[in-house]
Amino acid sequence: MSKTSKKTLKPLKPACRMGRPASRKGGLAYRIDRFPKEIRKRDGRIVSFEIKRIESAIFRAFEASGNPNRKVADEIAGIVIEKLIKKHKGATKFIPSIEEIQDLAEETLIERGYAKIAKSYILYREKRAEVRYEKQQILDKEEIDEVDKRFDANSLRVLRSRYLRKDDQGKVIESPKELFTRVAVHVSLPDIIYDKRVSKKKKTAGVAVLEGEIIGNEKAVALEGFLKIGKFSLNRFHIKALYKMFFRLEKEGRAKVSWEKLLQMLKKNQFKEHEKTIEKFYGIMVSRRFLPNTPTIANFGNYLGMGSACFALEINDSIDSIMDTLKKASIIFKAGGGLGYNFSQLRAEGDYIRTTGGTSSGPLIFMRLFDTMTEVIKQGGIRRGANMGIMDSNHPDIEKFVTAKSGNKSLKNFNISVMIMPDFWEYYKKNKPYPLVSPRTGEVVSHISPRFLLDRIAYQSWESGEPGVIFSDRVNEHNPFFKSLGPIKTTNPCGEVLLYPNESCNLGSLNVWSFLKSDSKEKKSIDWERLEKAIRIAVRFLDNVIDINVFPLSEIEKMSLNTRKIGLGVMGVGSLMYDLEIPFNSQKARNLMEKIIEFINYYSKAESVEIAKKRGSFPYYEKSFFPDGKLPFAGFYDKKSWSLDWSKLVKEIKKFGIRNSYTTVIAPTGSISMIAGCSSGIEPLFSLAFEKNVSVGSFYYIDPVFERAMLREGLFDEMLVRDVVVNNGSITKISYIPPRFKKIFVAAHDISPEDHVKTLASFQKWVDSSISKTNNFPFEAVVEDRSEEHTSELQSH
C-alpha cells in the first residue's frame, strides 16, 4: 500500500439536520444546501456549480503522482467546499471563481500533508492552462467555450483542418459549438415535416424526387433569423433543405399546409417542442458518444447539404454509359461522397466493336480514366476521392485486373477487389479449368486455373496490398432484396457497405468507450442503459439524414429513399478494451465484442420499428424478405448465440414494418474517431504513441488510457513516449514495462493475423452489411502467409 493510501483525514462534522439534504463522500458529510449554486469561469461565464469537477481534478493530481486514491480526493474536495463556504460566511449568495477554488485545493493539499500531490495539482493547472492556450491558437479564439473543452487539442486540429468553416483567407469563422449546432438543426428538420400539423401519413409506396435548386438563395437569405425551432434559428441552408423536403411531401400529396403557412408557423415558433430533438442530436455529438460520417458534419447547415458518404454506380457496355457514369462520379465527388463500381459488364480488351469494326480498349483503360478524374476533384473540397473497382472472377480480363496495381504505380485512387463468383469454388476444389465468359456474348472465351488465380491474388495482395476479394455467395446470403432485385455486385470504397447501383448509405458510429461507468470502488463496466438510449437517438439521427439529404443525383435520391439503408457502427473498441484491462486478442474480449454489437443491432432495429409505426416502413419493404420473418445477418440464424429476444422483435417487424433495410455497418471511422479521441472502428490502436501530421501542423498522439495507466505506475515521461515511438508504437520490447501491461496494451502489429480475423468474425455475425477491418501482417510476412489466409477463407465456405 502506498503512503498516500495510508493517510487519513480528520472527517468533518456531519452537517445534515432533519429536513436538510446532505451528501456523503467517503465517510465525509457536507450540506448540499450550503453549496454555491453557480461558478464563474475564466471567460466570465456563469455556469452551474458541480462538485464532481473539483473531485475529478484533485483525483487526477493523485493519479499523476502515481498514487490514485478516489476516497481521499473526494474528502479533500469536501474540505475545499467547507473552506469556501466559511470564507463567504454571511453572504446570502456568492459566486466563486475557478481560480479561487483551485487555490483552496492547493492550500488544503499542502495542509493535509500531501505536498507531492499539491505539486502534481499545480502542474495539472499549468498543463490545463497550456492546453487552453493551445486550443485558442488552433481555433483562432481569445477564449475557449464549454464545447471546445470537451475535445482535446488533437481533435480540434482535425475539426479545424477539415470541418470548420473558413473565410477566403483561411481564417476560421466557425466554432465547434456552432458547427455541431448547425448539423443538429439540419438533421432535426424532418421532424417538422413529419409533424401531424404538416403532413398526412404516407399512402403509396412511391417516392417523389426533384432535380435542381427549388428555392432561390435570395429568398432563403431573406428568411434567415426569422424561422425558429425553440431557441434555434434556421440559416439559409436549413431553409433550402427544408423546402426541398416539403416539396417532396407536396408532390406525394401528403402536405396538410402550404409552404407559406409552414413559414408562418415557424416564424411564430409553433414547433418549439422539437427543440428537444435538436438538443438530443447536439448532445450526442458534443459528448463524443456518436458522430456521423464526414459529409454530414461538413455539409449539413452548409453549402453542399449532402450527408451521405457511400454510393454505387452502374457501368454498362457502351461509351455513352461509361461517360455518363464518369460525369455522375465527378458530381458525387464534388459533393463529398465515395464510389463503388463493377466493371464486369465492359467487354474485354481486344473484343470486337460492331459499330466501328475495331477492337475494345478493355475495362482497365476506362478505370484509368476514372482514376484521373478522381485525382482532379476532391471529395467535397476536403480530401481526394476514393473508389472501389470490382471485377467478377469469370471476366476474360481478370488476370490483368488482378495485376493492375502492381507496385502501386497506377490506379492510386482506387481500391480494387475480385468478386469471387459462386461457381469458382467448385472448379477450385476439383482443380478444373475455370471458364471465363465474354460479357458481350455470354459465351465462354477462355479458361484459367482457379488455383493459379487465387495464388496470383495472394501474391499481388502481398506485393501491393491489392486486390481484395469479395465473395458473391456470402454477400448475398442475407441480402434482403436478392429475390426481387438480384445479387449485389458493388460496395463502397472501403467495402463495408453493400449497395445496388444508385444506392447510397449514410454512416455514423457510436464511441463505445464513452459508455464506461465506474462504481465506488473504481470498477468499470458498460452502462447498457445509456448505450440503448444513444442507439435510439443515433438511429433517428441517421434516418432523418436520408430525408433531409441533398442527393447529388435524382436517381440516387429515389433508390436511397426506397431502401433507406443506414449504417450505425462503432468506434473506440480498442480504447474500451484498454480501459477494461481486457487483452484485445483474447476470447474474453471477443465475447464482449459480440455482446456489444448484438446489443447495438437489436436496439437499432427496435428503434427502426418505432419510427416505422409513425412514418411507415421503407417503400421497398414488400420487395424484401422482412415480411417473411428474416433478418439480414448471420447471428439471427444461430439461435443458440442469442442473448436478446430476436423472436419478439421479428413479430414486431411483421406487424408494424421497419423503417430501414439495413441498420448496422462498421466503417473505418478515420477522421471521426480522431475527433472523438478514441480508437478507430473495431481496430486495436495501430500505435500507442505516434506523430500525426495535418494541414495545421504536426503533433504527438498518445493514447489517453495508456498515458493514465503509466501515470499510475509512475512510468510516464518523455523517455517513455520516445521509446514507444522508436518501437513503432508497441511496448512489447520495452524492458521496464511490467508484463501485465504488455498483455493489455497490444498494438495492431502485436496481434496475429488469425486473431484479427477472429475479431472480425465476432462483429460480422451481428452486422447487416459488412465491416472495414485491417488485418496487419508483419513486415517479414511471405506470400505463403497470404495464401494461407485465402485457404482459410476457402475452408469457411
PDB file of C-alpha atoms in Angstrom, residues 590-793:
ATOM      1  CA  ARG A 590     -14.274 -11.277 -28.398  1.00  0.00           C
ATOM      2  CA  ASN A 591     -17.176 -12.382 -26.210  1.00  0.00           C
ATOM      3  CA  LEU A 592     -17.702  -8.789 -25.091  1.00  0.00           C
ATOM      4  CA  MET A 593     -17.376  -7.517 -28.668  1.00  0.00           C
ATOM      5  CA  GLU A 594     -20.110  -9.897 -29.787  1.00  0.00           C
ATOM      6  CA  LYS A 595     -22.363  -8.860 -26.915  1.00  0.00           C
ATOM      7  CA  ILE A 596     -21.900  -5.166 -27.769  1.00  0.00           C
ATOM      8  CA  ILE A 597     -22.659  -5.482 -31.479  1.00  0.00           C
ATOM      9  CA  GLU A 598     -25.674  -7.766 -30.912  1.00  0.00           C
ATOM     10  CA  PHE A 599     -26.995  -5.165 -28.453  1.00  0.00           C
ATOM     11  CA  ILE A 600     -26.480  -2.341 -30.971  1.00  0.00           C
ATOM     12  CA  ASN A 601     -28.073  -4.307 -33.812  1.00  0.00           C
ATOM     13  CA  TYR A 602     -31.079  -5.276 -31.682  1.00  0.00           C
ATOM     14  CA  TYR A 603     -31.906  -1.818 -30.392  1.00  0.00           C
ATOM     15  CA  SER A 604     -31.156  -0.142 -33.720  1.00  0.00           C
ATOM     16  CA  LYS A 605     -33.847  -2.340 -35.270  1.00  0.00           C
ATOM     17  CA  ALA A 606     -36.177  -1.894 -32.310  1.00  0.00           C
ATOM     18  CA  GLU A 607     -35.968   1.867 -32.826  1.00  0.00           C
ATOM     19  CA  SER A 608     -36.359   1.489 -36.583  1.00  0.00           C
ATOM     20  CA  VAL A 609     -39.654  -0.315 -35.876  1.00  0.00           C
ATOM     21  CA  GLU A 610     -40.746   2.533 -33.590  1.00  0.00           C
ATOM     22  CA  ILE A 611     -40.082   5.036 -36.371  1.00  0.00           C
ATOM     23  CA  ALA A 612     -41.974   2.851 -38.855  1.00  0.00           C
ATOM     24  CA  LYS A 613     -45.052   2.922 -36.620  1.00  0.00           C
ATOM     25  CA  LYS A 614     -45.326   6.688 -37.169  1.00  0.00           C
ATOM     26  CA  ARG A 615     -43.599   7.295 -40.503  1.00  0.00           C
ATOM     27  CA  GLY A 616     -44.029   4.000 -42.325  1.00  0.00           C
ATOM     28  CA  SER A 617     -41.646   1.276 -43.492  1.00  0.00           C
ATOM     29  CA  PHE A 618     -39.126   1.783 -46.264  1.00  0.00           C
ATOM     30  CA  PRO A 619     -41.051   1.710 -49.597  1.00  0.00           C
ATOM     31  CA  TYR A 620     -39.368  -1.487 -50.831  1.00  0.00           C
ATOM     32  CA  TYR A 621     -40.433  -3.358 -47.687  1.00  0.00           C
ATOM     33  CA  GLU A 622     -42.745  -5.707 -49.616  1.00  0.00           C
ATOM     34  CA  LYS A 623     -39.891  -6.430 -52.054  1.00  0.00           C
ATOM     35  CA  SER A 624     -37.686  -7.588 -49.180  1.00  0.00           C
ATOM     36  CA  PHE A 625     -37.616 -10.723 -47.038  1.00  0.00           C
ATOM     37  CA  PHE A 626     -38.614  -8.865 -43.831  1.00  0.00           C
ATOM     38  CA  PRO A 627     -42.312  -9.814 -44.213  1.00  0.00           C
ATOM     39  CA  ASP A 628     -41.149 -13.455 -44.207  1.00  0.00           C
ATOM     40  CA  GLY A 629     -39.623 -13.046 -40.747  1.00  0.00           C
ATOM     41  CA  LYS A 630     -36.000 -12.963 -41.920  1.00  0.00           C
ATOM     42  CA  LEU A 631     -33.206 -10.598 -40.869  1.00  0.00           C
ATOM     43  CA  PRO A 632     -30.042  -9.632 -42.812  1.00  0.00           C
ATOM     44  CA  PHE A 633     -27.258 -11.033 -40.623  1.00  0.00           C
ATOM     45  CA  ALA A 634     -25.865 -14.463 -39.726  1.00  0.00           C
ATOM     46  CA  GLY A 635     -26.383 -14.250 -35.953  1.00  0.00           C
ATOM     47  CA  PHE A 636     -30.152 -14.342 -36.401  1.00  0.00           C
ATOM     48  CA  TYR A 637     -29.885 -17.876 -37.779  1.00  0.00           C
ATOM     49  CA  ASP A 638     -27.800 -19.113 -34.822  1.00  0.00           C
ATOM     50  CA  LYS A 639     -30.412 -19.079 -32.062  1.00  0.00           C
ATOM     51  CA  LYS A 640     -28.068 -20.646 -29.514  1.00  0.00           C
ATOM     52  CA  SER A 641     -25.969 -17.471 -29.593  1.00  0.00           C
ATOM     53  CA  TRP A 642     -28.865 -15.078 -28.908  1.00  0.00           C
ATOM     54  CA  SER A 643     -28.698 -13.030 -25.725  1.00  0.00           C
ATOM     55  CA  LEU A 644     -31.736 -10.914 -26.681  1.00  0.00           C
ATOM     56  CA  ASP A 645     -35.277 -11.799 -27.748  1.00  0.00           C
ATOM     57  CA  TRP A 646     -34.989 -11.648 -31.527  1.00  0.00           C
ATOM     58  CA  SER A 647     -38.195 -13.659 -31.987  1.00  0.00           C
ATOM     59  CA  LYS A 648     -40.171 -10.910 -30.296  1.00  0.00           C
ATOM     60  CA  LEU A 649     -38.528  -8.271 -32.497  1.00  0.00           C
ATOM     61  CA  VAL A 650     -39.340 -10.210 -35.675  1.00  0.00           C
ATOM     62  CA  LYS A 651     -43.002 -10.327 -34.637  1.00  0.00           C
ATOM     63  CA  GLU A 652     -42.904  -6.545 -34.178  1.00  0.00           C
ATOM     64  CA  ILE A 653     -41.386  -6.110 -37.647  1.00  0.00           C
ATOM     65  CA  LYS A 654     -44.029  -8.340 -39.263  1.00  0.00           C
ATOM     66  CA  LYS A 655     -46.767  -6.367 -37.514  1.00  0.00           C
ATOM     67  CA  PHE A 656     -45.525  -2.786 -37.879  1.00  0.00           C
ATOM     68  CA  GLY A 657     -42.792  -2.969 -40.533  1.00  0.00           C
ATOM     69  CA  ILE A 658     -39.306  -1.488 -40.215  1.00  0.00           C
ATOM     70  CA  ARG A 659     -38.018   1.889 -41.348  1.00  0.00           C
ATOM     71  CA  ASN A 660     -34.574   0.863 -42.628  1.00  0.00           C
ATOM     72  CA  SER A 661     -33.493  -2.150 -44.705  1.00  0.00           C
ATOM     73  CA  TYR A 662     -30.042  -2.039 -43.069  1.00  0.00           C
ATOM     74  CA  THR A 663     -29.277  -0.504 -39.679  1.00  0.00           C
ATOM     75  CA  THR A 664     -25.719  -1.678 -38.955  1.00  0.00           C
ATOM     76  CA  VAL A 665     -22.467  -1.186 -40.867  1.00  0.00           C
ATOM     77  CA  ILE A 666     -18.977  -0.800 -39.390  1.00  0.00           C
ATOM     78  CA  ALA A 667     -16.854   1.812 -41.138  1.00  0.00           C
ATOM     79  CA  PRO A 668     -13.160   2.618 -40.564  1.00  0.00           C
ATOM     80  CA  THR A 669     -14.002   5.975 -38.817  1.00  0.00           C
ATOM     81  CA  GLY A 670     -10.624   7.539 -39.601  1.00  0.00           C
ATOM     82  CA  SER A 671     -11.469  11.222 -39.122  1.00  0.00           C
ATOM     83  CA  ILE A 672     -14.391  10.973 -36.719  1.00  0.00           C
ATOM     84  CA  SER A 673     -12.514   8.706 -34.302  1.00  0.00           C
ATOM     85  CA  MET A 674      -9.781  11.360 -34.160  1.00  0.00           C
ATOM     86  CA  ILE A 675     -12.466  13.920 -33.321  1.00  0.00           C
ATOM     87  CA  ALA A 676     -13.917  11.586 -30.677  1.00  0.00           C
ATOM     88  CA  GLY A 677     -10.433  10.939 -29.296  1.00  0.00           C
ATOM     89  CA  CYS A 678     -10.762   7.161 -29.423  1.00  0.00           C
ATOM     90  CA  SER A 679      -9.506   4.163 -31.394  1.00  0.00           C
ATOM     91  CA  SER A 680     -10.931   3.734 -34.891  1.00  0.00           C
ATOM     92  CA  GLY A 681     -13.659   1.266 -35.861  1.00  0.00           C
ATOM     93  CA  ILE A 682     -13.103  -2.204 -34.433  1.00  0.00           C
ATOM     94  CA  GLU A 683      -9.335  -1.844 -34.647  1.00  0.00           C
ATOM     95  CA  PRO A 684      -6.841  -2.073 -31.847  1.00  0.00           C
ATOM     96  CA  LEU A 685      -4.653   1.006 -31.727  1.00  0.00           C
ATOM     97  CA  PHE A 686      -2.110   0.944 -34.531  1.00  0.00           C
ATOM     98  CA  SER A 687       0.319   2.718 -32.238  1.00  0.00           C
ATOM     99  CA  LEU A 688       0.231   3.747 -28.573  1.00  0.00           C
ATOM    100  CA  ALA A 689       2.147   6.898 -29.487  1.00  0.00           C
ATOM    101  CA  PHE A 690       2.896   8.397 -32.877  1.00  0.00           C
ATOM    102  CA  GLU A 691       3.484  11.642 -34.706  1.00  0.00           C
ATOM    103  CA  LYS A 692       0.445  12.925 -36.609  1.00  0.00           C
ATOM    104  CA  ASN A 693       0.649  15.393 -39.486  1.00  0.00           C
ATOM    105  CA  VAL A 694      -2.349  17.502 -40.526  1.00  0.00           C
ATOM    106  CA  SER A 695      -2.585  20.719 -42.513  1.00  0.00           C
ATOM    107  CA  VAL A 696      -2.314  22.899 -39.400  1.00  0.00           C
ATOM    108  CA  GLY A 697       0.834  21.235 -38.045  1.00  0.00           C
ATOM    109  CA  SER A 698       2.398  18.138 -36.507  1.00  0.00           C
ATOM    110  CA  PHE A 699       1.812  16.739 -33.060  1.00  0.00           C
ATOM    111  CA  TYR A 700       2.341  13.624 -30.958  1.00  0.00           C
ATOM    112  CA  TYR A 701      -0.682  11.475 -30.236  1.00  0.00           C
ATOM    113  CA  ILE A 702      -0.513   9.396 -27.053  1.00  0.00           C
ATOM    114  CA  ASP A 703      -3.315   7.024 -26.206  1.00  0.00           C
ATOM    115  CA  PRO A 704      -5.026   8.551 -23.132  1.00  0.00           C
ATOM    116  CA  VAL A 705      -5.759   5.209 -21.418  1.00  0.00           C
ATOM    117  CA  PHE A 706      -2.147   4.138 -21.802  1.00  0.00           C
ATOM    118  CA  GLU A 707      -0.967   7.524 -20.554  1.00  0.00           C
ATOM    119  CA  ARG A 708      -3.200   7.305 -17.494  1.00  0.00           C
ATOM    120  CA  ALA A 709      -2.073   3.754 -16.700  1.00  0.00           C
ATOM    121  CA  MET A 710       1.591   4.734 -16.956  1.00  0.00           C
ATOM    122  CA  LEU A 711       0.975   7.777 -14.742  1.00  0.00           C
ATOM    123  CA  ARG A 712      -0.495   5.485 -12.110  1.00  0.00           C
ATOM    124  CA  GLU A 713       2.617   3.338 -12.291  1.00  0.00           C
ATOM    125  CA  GLY A 714       4.906   6.359 -12.175  1.00  0.00           C
ATOM    126  CA  LEU A 715       6.360   5.432 -15.585  1.00  0.00           C
ATOM    127  CA  PHE A 716       5.057   8.189 -17.803  1.00  0.00           C
ATOM    128  CA  ASP A 717       7.633  10.683 -19.062  1.00  0.00           C
ATOM    129  CA  GLU A 718       9.207  11.925 -22.286  1.00  0.00           C
ATOM    130  CA  MET A 719      11.576   8.949 -22.422  1.00  0.00           C
ATOM    131  CA  LEU A 720       8.648   6.515 -22.413  1.00  0.00           C
ATOM    132  CA  VAL A 721       6.949   8.358 -25.282  1.00  0.00           C
ATOM    133  CA  ARG A 722      10.206   8.355 -27.232  1.00  0.00           C
ATOM    134  CA  ASP A 723      10.739   4.626 -26.597  1.00  0.00           C
ATOM    135  CA  VAL A 724       7.202   3.792 -27.757  1.00  0.00           C
ATOM    136  CA  VAL A 725       7.612   5.818 -30.947  1.00  0.00           C
ATOM    137  CA  VAL A 726      11.022   4.207 -31.658  1.00  0.00           C
ATOM    138  CA  ASN A 727       9.365   0.777 -31.231  1.00  0.00           C
ATOM    139  CA  ASN A 728       6.697   1.657 -33.810  1.00  0.00           C
ATOM    140  CA  GLY A 729       4.009   2.233 -31.224  1.00  0.00           C
ATOM    141  CA  SER A 730       4.477  -1.055 -29.382  1.00  0.00           C
ATOM    142  CA  ILE A 731       5.629  -1.658 -25.786  1.00  0.00           C
ATOM    143  CA  THR A 732       6.394  -5.370 -26.142  1.00  0.00           C
ATOM    144  CA  LYS A 733      10.167  -4.767 -26.350  1.00  0.00           C
ATOM    145  CA  ILE A 734      10.407  -2.061 -23.681  1.00  0.00           C
ATOM    146  CA  SER A 735      12.064  -3.829 -20.751  1.00  0.00           C
ATOM    147  CA  TYR A 736      10.857  -1.607 -17.904  1.00  0.00           C
ATOM    148  CA  ILE A 737       7.143  -2.023 -18.726  1.00  0.00           C
ATOM    149  CA  PRO A 738       5.539  -4.640 -16.410  1.00  0.00           C
ATOM    150  CA  PRO A 739       4.409  -7.811 -18.266  1.00  0.00           C
ATOM    151  CA  ARG A 740       0.713  -7.403 -17.386  1.00  0.00           C
ATOM    152  CA  PHE A 741       0.599  -4.088 -19.255  1.00  0.00           C
ATOM    153  CA  LYS A 742       2.208  -5.670 -22.294  1.00  0.00           C
ATOM    154  CA  LYS A 743      -0.732  -8.099 -22.453  1.00  0.00           C
ATOM    155  CA  ILE A 744      -3.320  -5.318 -22.135  1.00  0.00           C
ATOM    156  CA  PHE A 745      -1.832  -2.580 -24.314  1.00  0.00           C
ATOM    157  CA  VAL A 746      -1.329  -4.556 -27.507  1.00  0.00           C
ATOM    158  CA  ALA A 747      -0.974  -2.608 -30.733  1.00  0.00           C
ATOM    159  CA  ALA A 748      -2.163  -3.793 -34.142  1.00  0.00           C
ATOM    160  CA  HIS A 749       1.134  -5.455 -35.102  1.00  0.00           C
ATOM    161  CA  ASP A 750       1.314  -7.250 -31.752  1.00  0.00           C
ATOM    162  CA  ILE A 751      -1.778  -9.237 -32.739  1.00  0.00           C
ATOM    163  CA  SER A 752      -1.580 -12.268 -35.031  1.00  0.00           C
ATOM    164  CA  PRO A 753      -3.441 -12.174 -38.378  1.00  0.00           C
ATOM    165  CA  GLU A 754      -5.576 -15.072 -37.131  1.00  0.00           C
ATOM    166  CA  ASP A 755      -6.723 -13.056 -34.117  1.00  0.00           C
ATOM    167  CA  HIS A 756      -7.569 -10.096 -36.353  1.00  0.00           C
ATOM    168  CA  VAL A 757      -9.831 -12.418 -38.363  1.00  0.00           C
ATOM    169  CA  LYS A 758     -11.435 -13.745 -35.170  1.00  0.00           C
ATOM    170  CA  THR A 759     -12.208 -10.180 -34.115  1.00  0.00           C
ATOM    171  CA  LEU A 760     -13.793  -9.550 -37.497  1.00  0.00           C
ATOM    172  CA  ALA A 761     -15.902 -12.699 -37.173  1.00  0.00           C
ATOM    173  CA  SER A 762     -17.170 -11.691 -33.721  1.00  0.00           C
ATOM    174  CA  PHE A 763     -18.613  -8.489 -35.146  1.00  0.00           C
ATOM    175  CA  GLN A 764     -19.663  -9.659 -38.610  1.00  0.00           C
ATOM    176  CA  LYS A 765     -22.062 -12.206 -37.162  1.00  0.00           C
ATOM    177  CA  TRP A 766     -24.332  -9.365 -35.991  1.00  0.00           C
ATOM    178  CA  VAL A 767     -23.812  -6.776 -38.749  1.00  0.00           C
ATOM    179  CA  ASP A 768     -26.307  -6.307 -41.605  1.00  0.00           C
ATOM    180  CA  SER A 769     -23.864  -5.180 -44.264  1.00  0.00           C
ATOM    181  CA  SER A 770     -20.130  -5.559 -43.788  1.00  0.00           C
ATOM    182  CA  ILE A 771     -17.093  -4.243 -41.916  1.00  0.00           C
ATOM    183  CA  SER A 772     -13.978  -2.290 -42.770  1.00  0.00           C
ATOM    184  CA  LYS A 773     -11.156  -4.054 -40.915  1.00  0.00           C
ATOM    185  CA  THR A 774      -7.395  -4.086 -41.393  1.00  0.00           C
ATOM    186  CA  ASN A 775      -5.523  -7.362 -40.954  1.00  0.00           C
ATOM    187  CA  ASN A 776      -1.961  -6.388 -40.095  1.00  0.00           C
ATOM    188  CA  PHE A 777       0.788  -8.694 -41.339  1.00  0.00           C
ATOM    189  CA  PRO A 778       4.335  -8.240 -40.063  1.00  0.00           C
ATOM    190  CA  PHE A 779       6.915  -6.772 -42.424  1.00  0.00           C
ATOM    191  CA  GLU A 780       8.631 -10.157 -42.731  1.00  0.00           C
ATOM    192  CA  ALA A 781       5.413 -11.914 -43.852  1.00  0.00           C
ATOM    193  CA  VAL A 782       5.791 -14.007 -47.023  1.00  0.00           C
ATOM    194  CA  VAL A 783       3.383 -14.811 -49.845  1.00  0.00           C
ATOM    195  CA  GLU A 784       2.548 -18.168 -48.260  1.00  0.00           C
ATOM    196  CA  ASP A 785       1.084 -16.314 -45.274  1.00  0.00           C
ATOM    197  CA  ARG A 786      -1.364 -14.585 -47.593  1.00  0.00           C
ATOM    198  CA  SER A 787      -2.125 -17.850 -49.358  1.00  0.00           C
ATOM    199  CA  GLU A 788      -2.857 -19.470 -46.009  1.00  0.00           C
ATOM    200  CA  GLU A 789      -5.301 -16.654 -45.274  1.00  0.00           C
ATOM    201  CA  HIS A 790      -7.107 -17.275 -48.560  1.00  0.00           C
ATOM    202  CA  THR A 791      -7.128 -21.023 -47.886  1.00  0.00           C
ATOM    203  CA  SER A 792      -8.820 -20.292 -44.567  1.00  0.00           C
ATOM    204  CA  GLU A 793     -11.399 -18.251 -46.444  1.00  0.00           C
TER     205      GLU A 793
END
